[in-house]
Each structure stands twice: as structure tokens, then as C-alpha cells.
PDB file of C-alpha atoms and ligand atoms in Angstrom:
ATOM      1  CA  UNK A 672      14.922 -11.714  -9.177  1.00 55.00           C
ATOM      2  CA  UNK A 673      18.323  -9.703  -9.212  1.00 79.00           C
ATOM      3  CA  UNK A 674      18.098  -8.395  -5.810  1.00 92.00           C
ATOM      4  CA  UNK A 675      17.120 -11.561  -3.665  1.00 92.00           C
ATOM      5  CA  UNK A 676      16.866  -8.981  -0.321  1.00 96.00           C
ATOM      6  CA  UNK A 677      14.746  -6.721  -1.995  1.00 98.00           C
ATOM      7  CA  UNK A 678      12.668  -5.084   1.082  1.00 98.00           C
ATOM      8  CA  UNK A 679       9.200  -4.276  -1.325  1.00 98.00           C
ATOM      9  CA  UNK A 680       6.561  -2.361  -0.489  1.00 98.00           C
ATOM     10  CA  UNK A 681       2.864  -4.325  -1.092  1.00 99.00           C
ATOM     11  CA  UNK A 682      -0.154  -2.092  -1.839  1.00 98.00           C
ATOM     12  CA  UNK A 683      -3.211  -3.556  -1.305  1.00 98.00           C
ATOM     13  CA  UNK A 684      -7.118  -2.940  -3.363  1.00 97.00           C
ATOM     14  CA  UNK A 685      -8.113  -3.780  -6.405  1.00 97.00           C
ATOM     15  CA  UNK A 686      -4.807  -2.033  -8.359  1.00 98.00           C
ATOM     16  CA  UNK A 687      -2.227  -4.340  -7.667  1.00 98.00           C
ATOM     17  CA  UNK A 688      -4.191  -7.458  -8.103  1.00 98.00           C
ATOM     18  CA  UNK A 689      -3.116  -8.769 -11.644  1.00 98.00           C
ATOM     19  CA  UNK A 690       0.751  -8.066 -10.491  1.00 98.00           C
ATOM     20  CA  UNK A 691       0.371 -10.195  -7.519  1.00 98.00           C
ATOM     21  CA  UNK A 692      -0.710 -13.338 -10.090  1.00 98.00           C
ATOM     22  CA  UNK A 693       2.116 -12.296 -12.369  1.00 98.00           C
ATOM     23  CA  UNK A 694       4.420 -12.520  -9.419  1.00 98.00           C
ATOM     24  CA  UNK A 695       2.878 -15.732  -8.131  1.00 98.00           C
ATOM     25  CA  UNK A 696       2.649 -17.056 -11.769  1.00 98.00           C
ATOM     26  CA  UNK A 697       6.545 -15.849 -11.990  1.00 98.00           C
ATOM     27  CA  UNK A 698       7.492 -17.714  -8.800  1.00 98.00           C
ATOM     28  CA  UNK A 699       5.538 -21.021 -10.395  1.00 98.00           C
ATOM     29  CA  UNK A 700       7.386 -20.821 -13.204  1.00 98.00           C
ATOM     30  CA  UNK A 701      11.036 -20.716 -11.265  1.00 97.00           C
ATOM     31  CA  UNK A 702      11.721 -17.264 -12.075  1.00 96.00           C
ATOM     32  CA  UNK A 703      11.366 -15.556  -8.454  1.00 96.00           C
ATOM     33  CA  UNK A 704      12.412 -16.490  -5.585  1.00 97.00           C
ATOM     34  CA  UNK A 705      10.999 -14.381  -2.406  1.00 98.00           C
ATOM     35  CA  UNK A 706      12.842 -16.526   0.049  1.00 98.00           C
ATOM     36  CA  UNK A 707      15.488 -13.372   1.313  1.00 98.00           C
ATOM     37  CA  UNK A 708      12.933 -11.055   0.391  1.00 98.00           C
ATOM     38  CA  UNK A 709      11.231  -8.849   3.016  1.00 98.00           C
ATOM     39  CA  UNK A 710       7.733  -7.576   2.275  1.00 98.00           C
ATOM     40  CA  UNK A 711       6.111  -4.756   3.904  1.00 98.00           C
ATOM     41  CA  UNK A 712       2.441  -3.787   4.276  1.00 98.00           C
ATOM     42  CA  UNK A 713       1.553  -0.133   3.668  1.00 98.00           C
ATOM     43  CA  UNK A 714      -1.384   0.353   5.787  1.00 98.00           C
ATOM     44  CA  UNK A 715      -4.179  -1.357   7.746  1.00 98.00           C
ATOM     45  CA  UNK A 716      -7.720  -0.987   9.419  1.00 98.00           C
ATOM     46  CA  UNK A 717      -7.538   0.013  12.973  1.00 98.00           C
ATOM     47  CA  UNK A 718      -9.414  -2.827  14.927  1.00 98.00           C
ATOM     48  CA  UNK A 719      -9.325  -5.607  12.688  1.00 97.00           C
ATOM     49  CA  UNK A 720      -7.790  -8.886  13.438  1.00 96.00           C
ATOM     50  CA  UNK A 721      -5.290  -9.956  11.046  1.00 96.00           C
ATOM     51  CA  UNK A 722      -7.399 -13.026  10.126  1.00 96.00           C
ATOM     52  CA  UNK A 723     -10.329 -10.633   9.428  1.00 97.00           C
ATOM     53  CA  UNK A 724     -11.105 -11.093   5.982  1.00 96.00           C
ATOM     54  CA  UNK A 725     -11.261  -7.442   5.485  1.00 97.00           C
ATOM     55  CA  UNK A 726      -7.667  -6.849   6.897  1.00 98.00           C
ATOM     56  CA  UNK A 727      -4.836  -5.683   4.239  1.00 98.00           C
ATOM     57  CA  UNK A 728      -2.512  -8.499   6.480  1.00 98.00           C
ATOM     58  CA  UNK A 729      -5.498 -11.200   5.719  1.00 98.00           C
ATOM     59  CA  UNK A 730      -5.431  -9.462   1.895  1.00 98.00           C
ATOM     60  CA  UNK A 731      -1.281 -10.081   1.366  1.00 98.00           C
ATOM     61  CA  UNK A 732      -1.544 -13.408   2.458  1.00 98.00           C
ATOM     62  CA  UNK A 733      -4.421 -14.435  -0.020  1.00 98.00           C
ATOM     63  CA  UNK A 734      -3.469 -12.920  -2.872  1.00 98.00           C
ATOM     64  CA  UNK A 735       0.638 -13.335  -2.446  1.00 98.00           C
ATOM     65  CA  UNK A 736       2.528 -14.553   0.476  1.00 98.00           C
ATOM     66  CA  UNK A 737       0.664 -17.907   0.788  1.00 98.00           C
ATOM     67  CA  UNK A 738       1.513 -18.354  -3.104  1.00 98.00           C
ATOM     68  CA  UNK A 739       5.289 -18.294  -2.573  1.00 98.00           C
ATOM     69  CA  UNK A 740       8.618 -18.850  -0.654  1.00 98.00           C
ATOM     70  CA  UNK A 741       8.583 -16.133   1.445  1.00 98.00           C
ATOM     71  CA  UNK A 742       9.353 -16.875   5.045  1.00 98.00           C
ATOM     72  CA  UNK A 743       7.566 -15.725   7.802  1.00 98.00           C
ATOM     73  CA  UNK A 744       9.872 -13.270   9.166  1.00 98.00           C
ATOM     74  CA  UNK A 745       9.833 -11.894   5.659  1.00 98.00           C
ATOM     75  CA  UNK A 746       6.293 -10.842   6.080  1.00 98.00           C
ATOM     76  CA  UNK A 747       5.742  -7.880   7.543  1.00 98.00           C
ATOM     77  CA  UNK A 748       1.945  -6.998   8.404  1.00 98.00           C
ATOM     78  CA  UNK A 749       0.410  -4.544  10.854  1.00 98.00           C
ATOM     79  CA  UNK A 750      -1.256  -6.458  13.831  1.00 97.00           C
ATOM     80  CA  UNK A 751      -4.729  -4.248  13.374  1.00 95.00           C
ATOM     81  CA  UNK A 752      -5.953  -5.455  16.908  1.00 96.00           C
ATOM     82  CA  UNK A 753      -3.059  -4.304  18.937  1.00 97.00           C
ATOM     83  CA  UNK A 754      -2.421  -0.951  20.356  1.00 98.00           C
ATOM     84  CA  UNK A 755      -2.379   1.277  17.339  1.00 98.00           C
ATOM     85  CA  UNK A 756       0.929   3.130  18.387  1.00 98.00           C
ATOM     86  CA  UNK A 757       2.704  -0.161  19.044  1.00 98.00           C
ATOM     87  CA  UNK A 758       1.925  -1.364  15.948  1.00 98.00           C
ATOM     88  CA  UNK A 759       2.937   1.915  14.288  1.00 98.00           C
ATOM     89  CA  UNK A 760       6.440   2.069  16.377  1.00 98.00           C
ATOM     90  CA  UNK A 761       6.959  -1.894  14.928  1.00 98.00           C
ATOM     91  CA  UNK A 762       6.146  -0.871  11.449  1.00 98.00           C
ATOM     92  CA  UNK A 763       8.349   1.910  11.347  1.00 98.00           C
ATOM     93  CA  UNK A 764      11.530  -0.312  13.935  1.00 98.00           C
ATOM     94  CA  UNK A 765      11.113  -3.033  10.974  1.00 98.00           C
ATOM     95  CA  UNK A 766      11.695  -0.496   8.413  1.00 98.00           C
ATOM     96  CA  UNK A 767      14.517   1.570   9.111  1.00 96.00           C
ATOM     97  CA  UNK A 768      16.519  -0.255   6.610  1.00 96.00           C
ATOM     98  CA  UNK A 769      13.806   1.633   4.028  1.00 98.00           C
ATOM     99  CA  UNK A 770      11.975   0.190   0.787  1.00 98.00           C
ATOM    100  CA  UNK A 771      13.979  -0.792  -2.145  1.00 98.00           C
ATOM    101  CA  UNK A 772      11.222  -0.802  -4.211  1.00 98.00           C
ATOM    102  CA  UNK A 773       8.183   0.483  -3.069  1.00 98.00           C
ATOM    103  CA  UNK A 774       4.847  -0.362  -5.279  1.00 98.00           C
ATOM    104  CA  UNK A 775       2.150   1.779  -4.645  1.00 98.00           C
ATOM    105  CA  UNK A 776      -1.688   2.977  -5.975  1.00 98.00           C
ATOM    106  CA  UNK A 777      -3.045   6.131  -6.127  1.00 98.00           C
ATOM    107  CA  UNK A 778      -6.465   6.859  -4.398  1.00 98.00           C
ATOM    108  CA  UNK A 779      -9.119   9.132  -6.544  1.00 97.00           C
ATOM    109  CA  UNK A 780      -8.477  11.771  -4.005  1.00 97.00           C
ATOM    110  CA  UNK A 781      -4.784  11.587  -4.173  1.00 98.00           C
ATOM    111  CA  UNK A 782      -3.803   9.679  -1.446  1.00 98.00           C
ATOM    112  CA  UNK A 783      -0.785   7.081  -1.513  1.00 98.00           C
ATOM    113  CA  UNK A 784      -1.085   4.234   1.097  1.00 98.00           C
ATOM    114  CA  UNK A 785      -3.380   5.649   3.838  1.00 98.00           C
ATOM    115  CA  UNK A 786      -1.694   9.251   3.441  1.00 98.00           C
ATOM    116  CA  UNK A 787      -5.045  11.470   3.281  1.00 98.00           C
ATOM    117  CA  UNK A 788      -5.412  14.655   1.651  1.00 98.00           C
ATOM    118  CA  UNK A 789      -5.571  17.238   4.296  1.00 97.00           C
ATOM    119  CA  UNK A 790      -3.572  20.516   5.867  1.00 98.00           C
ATOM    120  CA  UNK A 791      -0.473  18.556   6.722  1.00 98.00           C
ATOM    121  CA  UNK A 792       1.314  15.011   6.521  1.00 98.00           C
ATOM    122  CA  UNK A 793       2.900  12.856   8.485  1.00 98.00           C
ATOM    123  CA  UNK A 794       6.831  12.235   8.187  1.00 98.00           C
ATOM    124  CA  UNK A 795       6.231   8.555  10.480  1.00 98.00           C
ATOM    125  CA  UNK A 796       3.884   5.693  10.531  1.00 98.00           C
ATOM    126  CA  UNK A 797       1.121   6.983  12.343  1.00 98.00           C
ATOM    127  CA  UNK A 798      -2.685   6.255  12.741  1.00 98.00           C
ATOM    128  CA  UNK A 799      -5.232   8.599  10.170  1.00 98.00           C
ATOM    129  CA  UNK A 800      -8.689   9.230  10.254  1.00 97.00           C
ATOM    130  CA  UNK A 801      -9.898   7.840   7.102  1.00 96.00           C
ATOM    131  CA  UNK A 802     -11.759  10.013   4.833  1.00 94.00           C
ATOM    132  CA  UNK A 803     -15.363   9.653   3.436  1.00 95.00           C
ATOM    133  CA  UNK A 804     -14.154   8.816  -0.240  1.00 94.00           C
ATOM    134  CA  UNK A 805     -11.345   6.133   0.888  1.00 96.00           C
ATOM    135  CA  UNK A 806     -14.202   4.559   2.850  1.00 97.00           C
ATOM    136  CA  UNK A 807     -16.883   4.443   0.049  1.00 97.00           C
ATOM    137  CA  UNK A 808     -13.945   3.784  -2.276  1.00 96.00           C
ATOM    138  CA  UNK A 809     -13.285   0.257  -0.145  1.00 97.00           C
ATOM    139  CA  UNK A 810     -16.575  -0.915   0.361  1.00 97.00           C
ATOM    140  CA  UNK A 811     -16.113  -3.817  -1.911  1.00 96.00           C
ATOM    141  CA  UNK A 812     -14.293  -5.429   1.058  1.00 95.00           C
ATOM    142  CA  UNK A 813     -16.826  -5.160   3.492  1.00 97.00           C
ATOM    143  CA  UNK A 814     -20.228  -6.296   1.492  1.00 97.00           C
ATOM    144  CA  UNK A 815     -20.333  -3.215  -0.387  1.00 97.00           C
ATOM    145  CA  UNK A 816     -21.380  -1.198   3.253  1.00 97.00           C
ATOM    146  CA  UNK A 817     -18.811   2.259   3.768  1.00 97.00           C
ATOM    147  CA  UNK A 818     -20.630   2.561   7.265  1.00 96.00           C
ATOM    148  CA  UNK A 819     -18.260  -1.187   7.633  1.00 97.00           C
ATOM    149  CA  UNK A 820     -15.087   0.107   6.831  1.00 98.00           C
ATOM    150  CA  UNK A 821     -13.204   1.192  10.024  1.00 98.00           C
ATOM    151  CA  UNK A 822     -12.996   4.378  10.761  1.00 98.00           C
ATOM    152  CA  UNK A 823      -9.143   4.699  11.039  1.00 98.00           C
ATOM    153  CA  UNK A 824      -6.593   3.406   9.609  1.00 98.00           C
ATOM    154  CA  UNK A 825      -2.696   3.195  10.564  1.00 98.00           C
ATOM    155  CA  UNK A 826      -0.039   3.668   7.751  1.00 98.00           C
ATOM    156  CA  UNK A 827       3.481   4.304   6.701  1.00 98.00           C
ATOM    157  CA  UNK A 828       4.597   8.395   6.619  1.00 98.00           C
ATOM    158  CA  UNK A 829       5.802  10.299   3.596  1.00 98.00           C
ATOM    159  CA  UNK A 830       9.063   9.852   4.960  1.00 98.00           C
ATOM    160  CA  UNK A 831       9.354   6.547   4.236  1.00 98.00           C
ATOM    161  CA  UNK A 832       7.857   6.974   0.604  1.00 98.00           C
ATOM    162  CA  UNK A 833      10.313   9.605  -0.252  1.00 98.00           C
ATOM    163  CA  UNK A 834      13.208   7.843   1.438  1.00 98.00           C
ATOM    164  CA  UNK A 835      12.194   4.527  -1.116  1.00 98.00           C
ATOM    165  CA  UNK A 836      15.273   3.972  -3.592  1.00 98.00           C
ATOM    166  CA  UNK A 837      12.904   3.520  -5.943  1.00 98.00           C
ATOM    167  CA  UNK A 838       8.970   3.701  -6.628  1.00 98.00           C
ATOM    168  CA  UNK A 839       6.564   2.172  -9.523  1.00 98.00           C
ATOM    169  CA  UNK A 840       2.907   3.410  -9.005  1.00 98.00           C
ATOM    170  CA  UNK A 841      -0.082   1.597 -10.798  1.00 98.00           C
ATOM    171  CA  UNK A 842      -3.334   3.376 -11.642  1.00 98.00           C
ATOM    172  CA  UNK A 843      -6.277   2.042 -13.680  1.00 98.00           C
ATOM    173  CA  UNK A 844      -9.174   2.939 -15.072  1.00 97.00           C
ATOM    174  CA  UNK A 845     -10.530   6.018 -15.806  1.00 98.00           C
ATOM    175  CA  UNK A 846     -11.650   7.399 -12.123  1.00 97.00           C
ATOM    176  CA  UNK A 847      -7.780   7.732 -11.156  1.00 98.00           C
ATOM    177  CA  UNK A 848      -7.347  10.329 -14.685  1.00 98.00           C
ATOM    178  CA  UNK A 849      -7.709  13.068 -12.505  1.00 98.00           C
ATOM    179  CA  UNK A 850      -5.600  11.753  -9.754  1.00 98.00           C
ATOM    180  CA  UNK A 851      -2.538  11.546 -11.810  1.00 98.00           C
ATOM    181  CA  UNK A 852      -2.725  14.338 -13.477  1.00 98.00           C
ATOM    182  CA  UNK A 853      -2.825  16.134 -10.339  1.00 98.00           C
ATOM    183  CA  UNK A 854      -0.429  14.719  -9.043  1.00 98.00           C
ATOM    184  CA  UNK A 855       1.950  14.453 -12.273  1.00 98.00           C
ATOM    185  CA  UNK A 856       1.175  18.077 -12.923  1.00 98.00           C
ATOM    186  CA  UNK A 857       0.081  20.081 -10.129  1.00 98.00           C
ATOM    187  CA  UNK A 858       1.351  21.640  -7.343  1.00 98.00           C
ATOM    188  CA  UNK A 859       3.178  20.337  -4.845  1.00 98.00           C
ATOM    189  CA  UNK A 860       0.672  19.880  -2.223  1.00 98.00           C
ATOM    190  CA  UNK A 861      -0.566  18.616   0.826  1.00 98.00           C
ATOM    191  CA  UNK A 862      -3.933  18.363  -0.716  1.00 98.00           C
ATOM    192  CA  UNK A 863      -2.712  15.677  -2.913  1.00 98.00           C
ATOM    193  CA  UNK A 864      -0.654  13.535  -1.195  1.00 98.00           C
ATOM    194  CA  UNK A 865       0.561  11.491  -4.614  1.00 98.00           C
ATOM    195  CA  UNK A 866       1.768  14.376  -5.528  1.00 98.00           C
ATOM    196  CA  UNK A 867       5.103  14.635  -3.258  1.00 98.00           C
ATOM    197  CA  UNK A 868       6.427  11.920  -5.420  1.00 98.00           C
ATOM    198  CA  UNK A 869       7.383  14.804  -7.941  1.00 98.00           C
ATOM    199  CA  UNK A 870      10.023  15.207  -5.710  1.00 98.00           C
ATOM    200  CA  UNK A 871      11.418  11.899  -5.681  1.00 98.00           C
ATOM    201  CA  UNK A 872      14.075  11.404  -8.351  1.00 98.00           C
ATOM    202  CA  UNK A 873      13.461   7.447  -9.265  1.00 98.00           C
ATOM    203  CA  UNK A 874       9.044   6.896  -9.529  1.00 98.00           C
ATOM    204  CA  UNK A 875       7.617   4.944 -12.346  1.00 98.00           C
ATOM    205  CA  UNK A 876       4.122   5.798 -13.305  1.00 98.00           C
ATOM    206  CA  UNK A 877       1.888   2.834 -15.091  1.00 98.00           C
ATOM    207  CA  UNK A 878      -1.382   3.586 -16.057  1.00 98.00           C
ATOM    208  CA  UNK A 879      -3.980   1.893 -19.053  1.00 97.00           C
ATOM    209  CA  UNK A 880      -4.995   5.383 -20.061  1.00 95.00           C
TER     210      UNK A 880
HETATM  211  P1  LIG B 245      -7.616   0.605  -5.418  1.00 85.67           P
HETATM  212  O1  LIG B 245      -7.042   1.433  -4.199  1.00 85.67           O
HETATM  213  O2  LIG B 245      -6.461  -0.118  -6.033  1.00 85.67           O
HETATM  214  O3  LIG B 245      -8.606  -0.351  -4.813  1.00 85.67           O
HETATM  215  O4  LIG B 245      -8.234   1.602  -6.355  1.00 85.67           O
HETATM  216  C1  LIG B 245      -5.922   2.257  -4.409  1.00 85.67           C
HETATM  217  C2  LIG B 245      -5.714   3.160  -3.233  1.00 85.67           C
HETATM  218  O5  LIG B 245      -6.697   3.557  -2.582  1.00 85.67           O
HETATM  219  O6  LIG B 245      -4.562   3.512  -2.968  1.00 85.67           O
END
């Protein structure tokens, strides 16, 4: 890896997943090292225990930090079970320094981490209601039941996705079309989160369509 203090920015769902074994499969093979690295959560469930297997902390650890070098205090993970501003104020303390590369999905509404479509955003990490799409959208996580999947969420502000140096968003399949085009293409809105990133001089859009 050329920056070896990279502070990166982990999305979690079903997006991200082949990159995580490319960047395990990288680390196998010698060719990154996450052992200065600091990695960030986005977001998590309100009221879950980090070991819950529906947690995005108990996600990151299956699925990447387990599989490399990264210390510890180079994980950074929301504590779902504590006090929901605490955990927000230690999110956002750990972060000042900002992303250096922040990774990020897109949701079929438009949202980026938890940021919901809605009449305003947040600048801070904060705590969000989640809406009735995100919570049919995750499901998969929690036997395929939406009445599961917490109600609330907590997750980083659009200030700390516009202050990123520099962002790559992933969307696949053909349900996030719409998404990205909105949010490539349309206005400037609240009502699609994702779509704030027009504004940010250094974002990298992948999509397979
Ligand atoms: P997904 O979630 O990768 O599971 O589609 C993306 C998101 O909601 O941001």
C-alpha cells in the first residue's frame, strides 16, 4: 500500500463484499500491509452488541479485520449498546484527522452510509431514524425479517464525507441504476443524499452497468 496510515472508510452490505476478499487476498499475498492503517466504520444499529451477528462492528471483523494485520487500535467500530450520543461523540473525537479514502455504497433511495433521504442532513455523526426501504433493503442480515432490523441507526455526517480527500463509491446491480443516475445527474438535493458528492472534487464512481 503507498500510504501505510491511510485512515479508510469501510462500508458495510452486500456491495463491498468481493473488495474485502481482494484486500484480504492482497494482504495474503504480501502486497498490503494494514498494520499503520486506521479503519473506520460508517454506521451501526442502535442496540446491538458488537458481537451481534447482525452488527456492522461484528460484519468488519468477519469479512476484513480478522483477515489481516490491522491492530486493534486501528479498528474503529461503533459500540451499538452504549449510549448512542457517546458513541456518536467517539466516532466523530476518533475522526477529526478525516478519511483519506473513504469507500462507500449507495442505497436504492440514495442514501450514503446511514445518511437518509429526508428535509435536511446532518453535518456530525449523529443517530437517524432508519427508513422503511433501508430496513427491507437489510433484511438479509436478520433472517430475511425488516420488522428485525433496528429501528435506528447511528452514522457519520455529510461533513465528514465531503471533508474525505478522496472517495470511490461501488454500486451493483441493476436496482442502484436509478440511484446513480440521480445522484450523478440530478439536483443537488437533500432528497438524495449520494448526491452531495457532486460537490466533492476527488469521487470515483464503479458500477457493473
Ligand atoms: P448494499 O447496501 O451494499 O447491501 O446494497 C448499500 C447501502 O445501503 O449503502
Amino acid at each position: 500500500m503507498e500510504t501505510p496510515s491511510l485512515v479508510l472508510g469501510c462500508p458495510t452490505g452486500r456491495t463491498p463484499l468481493e473488495l474485502y476478499r481482494q484486500l484480504v487476498a492482497a494482504h495474503r499475498a504480501g502486497k498490503v500491509s494494514f498494520s499503520k492503517a486506521q479503519l473506520f466504520a460508517l454506521d451501526e444499529y442502535v442496540g446491538l452488541e458488537r458481537e451481534d451477528p447482525g452488527s456492522f462492528a461484528s460484519y468488519l471483523e468477519r469479512h476484513l479485520f480478522r483477515h489481516v494485520d490491522l491492530p486493534q487500535s486501528g479498528r474503529h467500530v461503533f459500540d451499538g449498546a452504549a449510549d448512542p450520543l457517546d458513541a456518536c461523540a467517539a466516532h466523530d473525537a476518533a475522526l477529526r484527522g478525516g478519511f483519506g479514502l473513504l469507500l462507500l455504497g449507495i442505497g436504492e433511495n440514495g442514501h450514503v452510509a446511514f445518511n437518509e433521504p429526508g428535509e435536511s442532513l446532518q453535518v456530525a455523526t449523529h443517530v437517524v431514524k432508519l427508513s422503511r426501504e433501508t430496513r427491507l433493503a437489510n433484511a438479509g442480515a436478520f433472517g430475511g425479517e425488516a420488522m428485525r432490523v433496528p429501528l435506528e441507526a447511528m452514522t457519520i455526517g455529510m461533513g465528514a464525507v465531503l471533508a474525505a480527500r478522496e472517495i470511490v463509491l461501488l454500486a451493483t446491480g441493476e436496482k442502484k441504476r436509478r440511484a446513480v443516475e440521480t445522484m450523478m445527474n440530478g439536483t443537488v438535493s437533500t432528497r438524495c443524499p449520494a448526491s452531495l458528492l457532486q460537490l466533492h472534487p476527488r469521487v470515483t464512481v464503479l458500477t457493473d452497468f
